[in-house]
PDB file of C-alpha atoms in Angstrom:
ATOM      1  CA  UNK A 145      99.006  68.856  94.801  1.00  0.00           C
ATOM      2  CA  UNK A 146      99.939  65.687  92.676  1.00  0.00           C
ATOM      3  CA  UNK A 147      99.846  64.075  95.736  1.00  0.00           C
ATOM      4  CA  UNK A 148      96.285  64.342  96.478  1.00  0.00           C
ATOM      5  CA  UNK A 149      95.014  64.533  93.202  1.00  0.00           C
ATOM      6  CA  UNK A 150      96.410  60.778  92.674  1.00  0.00           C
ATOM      7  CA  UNK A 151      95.147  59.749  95.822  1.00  0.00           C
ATOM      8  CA  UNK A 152      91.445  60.403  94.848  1.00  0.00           C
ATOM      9  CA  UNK A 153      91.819  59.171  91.847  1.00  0.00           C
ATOM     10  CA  UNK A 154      92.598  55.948  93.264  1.00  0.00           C
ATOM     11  CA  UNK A 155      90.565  56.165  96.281  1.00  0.00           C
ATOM     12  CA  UNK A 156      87.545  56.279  93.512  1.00  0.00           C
ATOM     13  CA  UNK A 157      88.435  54.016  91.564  1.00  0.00           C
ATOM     14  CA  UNK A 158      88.790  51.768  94.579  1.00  0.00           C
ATOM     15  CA  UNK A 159      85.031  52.745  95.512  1.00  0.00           C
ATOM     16  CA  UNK A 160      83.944  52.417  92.249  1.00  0.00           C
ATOM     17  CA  UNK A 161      85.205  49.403  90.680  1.00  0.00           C
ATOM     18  CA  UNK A 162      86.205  47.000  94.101  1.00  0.00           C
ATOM     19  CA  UNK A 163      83.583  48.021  96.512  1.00  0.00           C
ATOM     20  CA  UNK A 164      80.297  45.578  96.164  1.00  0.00           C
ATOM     21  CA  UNK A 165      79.061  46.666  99.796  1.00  0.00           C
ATOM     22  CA  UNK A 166      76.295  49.132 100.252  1.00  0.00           C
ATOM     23  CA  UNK A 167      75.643  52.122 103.030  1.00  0.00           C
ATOM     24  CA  UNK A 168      72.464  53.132 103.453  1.00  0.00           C
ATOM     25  CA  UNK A 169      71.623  56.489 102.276  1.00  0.00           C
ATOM     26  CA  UNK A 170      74.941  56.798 100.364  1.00  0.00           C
ATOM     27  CA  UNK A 171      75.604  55.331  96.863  1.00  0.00           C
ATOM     28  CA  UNK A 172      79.491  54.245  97.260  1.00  0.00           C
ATOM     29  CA  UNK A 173      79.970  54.469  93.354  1.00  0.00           C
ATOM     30  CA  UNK A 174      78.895  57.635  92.935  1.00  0.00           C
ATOM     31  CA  UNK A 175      81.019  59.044  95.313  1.00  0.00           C
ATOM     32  CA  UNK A 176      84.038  57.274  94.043  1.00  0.00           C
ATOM     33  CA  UNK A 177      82.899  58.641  90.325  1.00  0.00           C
ATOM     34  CA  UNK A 178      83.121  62.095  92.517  1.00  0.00           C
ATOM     35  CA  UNK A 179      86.510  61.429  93.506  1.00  0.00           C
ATOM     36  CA  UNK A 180      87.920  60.183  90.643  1.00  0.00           C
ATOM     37  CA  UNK A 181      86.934  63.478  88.558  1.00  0.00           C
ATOM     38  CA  UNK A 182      88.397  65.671  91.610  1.00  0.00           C
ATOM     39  CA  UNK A 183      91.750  63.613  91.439  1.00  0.00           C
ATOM     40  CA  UNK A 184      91.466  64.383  87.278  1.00  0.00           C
ATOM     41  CA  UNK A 185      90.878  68.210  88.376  1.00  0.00           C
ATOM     42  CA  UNK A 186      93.562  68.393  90.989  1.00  0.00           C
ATOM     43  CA  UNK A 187      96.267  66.792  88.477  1.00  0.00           C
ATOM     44  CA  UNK A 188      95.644  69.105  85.562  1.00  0.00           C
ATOM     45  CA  UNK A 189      94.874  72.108  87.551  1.00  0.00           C
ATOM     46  CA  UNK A 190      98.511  72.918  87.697  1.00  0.00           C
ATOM     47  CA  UNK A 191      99.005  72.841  83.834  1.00  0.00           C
ATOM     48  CA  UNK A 192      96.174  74.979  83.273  1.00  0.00           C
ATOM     49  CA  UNK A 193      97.537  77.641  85.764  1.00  0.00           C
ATOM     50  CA  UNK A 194     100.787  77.533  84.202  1.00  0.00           C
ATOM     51  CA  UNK A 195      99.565  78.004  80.547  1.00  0.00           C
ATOM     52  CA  UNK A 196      97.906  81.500  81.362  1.00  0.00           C
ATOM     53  CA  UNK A 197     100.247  84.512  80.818  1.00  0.00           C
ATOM     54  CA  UNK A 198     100.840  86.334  84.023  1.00  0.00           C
ATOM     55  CA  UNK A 199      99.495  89.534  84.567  1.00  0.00           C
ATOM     56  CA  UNK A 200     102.029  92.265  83.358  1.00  0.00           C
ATOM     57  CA  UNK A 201     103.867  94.369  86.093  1.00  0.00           C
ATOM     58  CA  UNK A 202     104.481  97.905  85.340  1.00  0.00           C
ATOM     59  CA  UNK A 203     108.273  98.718  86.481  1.00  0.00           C
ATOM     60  CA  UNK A 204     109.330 100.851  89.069  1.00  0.00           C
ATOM     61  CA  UNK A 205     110.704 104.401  87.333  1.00  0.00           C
ATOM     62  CA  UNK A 206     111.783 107.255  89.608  1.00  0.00           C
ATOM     63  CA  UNK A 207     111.296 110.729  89.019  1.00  0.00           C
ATOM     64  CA  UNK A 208     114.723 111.499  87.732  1.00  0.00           C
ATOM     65  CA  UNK A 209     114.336 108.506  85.194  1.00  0.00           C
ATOM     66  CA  UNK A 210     111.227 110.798  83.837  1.00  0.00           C
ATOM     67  CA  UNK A 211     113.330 113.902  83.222  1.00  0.00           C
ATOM     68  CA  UNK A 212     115.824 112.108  81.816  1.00  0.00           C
ATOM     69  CA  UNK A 213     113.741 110.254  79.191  1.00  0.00           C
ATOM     70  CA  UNK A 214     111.654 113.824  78.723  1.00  0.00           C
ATOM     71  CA  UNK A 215     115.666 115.575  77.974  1.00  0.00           C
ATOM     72  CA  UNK A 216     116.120 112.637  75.306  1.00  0.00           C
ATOM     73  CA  UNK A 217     112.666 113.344  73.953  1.00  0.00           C
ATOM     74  CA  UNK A 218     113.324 117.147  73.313  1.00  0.00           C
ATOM     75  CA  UNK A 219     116.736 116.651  71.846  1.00  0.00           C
ATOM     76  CA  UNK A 220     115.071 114.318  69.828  1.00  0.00           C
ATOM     77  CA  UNK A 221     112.248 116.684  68.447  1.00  0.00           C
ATOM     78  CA  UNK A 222     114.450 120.099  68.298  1.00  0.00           C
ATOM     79  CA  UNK A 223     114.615 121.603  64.721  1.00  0.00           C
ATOM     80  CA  UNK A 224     117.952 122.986  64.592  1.00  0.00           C
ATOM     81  CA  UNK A 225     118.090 127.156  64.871  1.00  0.00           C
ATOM     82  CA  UNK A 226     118.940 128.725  61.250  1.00  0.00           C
ATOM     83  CA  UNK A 227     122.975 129.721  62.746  1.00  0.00           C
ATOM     84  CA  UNK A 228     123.167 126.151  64.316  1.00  0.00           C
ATOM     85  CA  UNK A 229     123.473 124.585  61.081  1.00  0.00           C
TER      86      UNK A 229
END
C-alpha cells in the first residue's frame, strides 16, 4: 500500500509541476493534483486504520464454564444456616 500511494504521489507531482504539454479535453495538472491527494490518502490510510480500537470479541465459554461460575455465585451469596455457624 506504501508502494502505490508513493507512486501517485510522484506520478502527480510529475504531471503537475514537469509536464508543460497539453491533451485535448484533459487538463494534465488537474489530474496530477488528483493523484497527488490519492498518493496522500493511500499513505495515511494505514495509520488511520490502525488508530481505531478493534471491535471487541466476546470469548468462547462452554456450558460447564456457566455452572461453574453460577456454583461460585451461590456460595458466594449463601447466608450461613443458624447451626452452621
Amino acid at each position: 500500500m506504501p508502494i502505490a500511494g508513493i507512486a501517485l504521489l510522484i506520478i502527480g507531482a510529475i504531471l503537475v509541476f514537469a509536464v508543460t504539454g497539453s491533451v485535448s479535453g484533459i487538463d494534465l495538472h488537474a489530474v496530477g493534483a488528483i493523484f497527488m491527494v490519492a498518493g496522500v490518502a493511500l499513505l495515511l490510510l494505514p495509520l488511520v486504520v490502525r488508530g481505531r480500537p478493534r471491535p471487541q470479541r466476546w470469548p468462547a465459554r462452554s456450558r460447564q464454564d456457566a455452572i461453574d461460575e453460577a456454583h461460585a455465585r451461590q456460595r458466594r451469596q449463601r447466608v450461613p444456616d443458624e447451626h452452621e455457624e
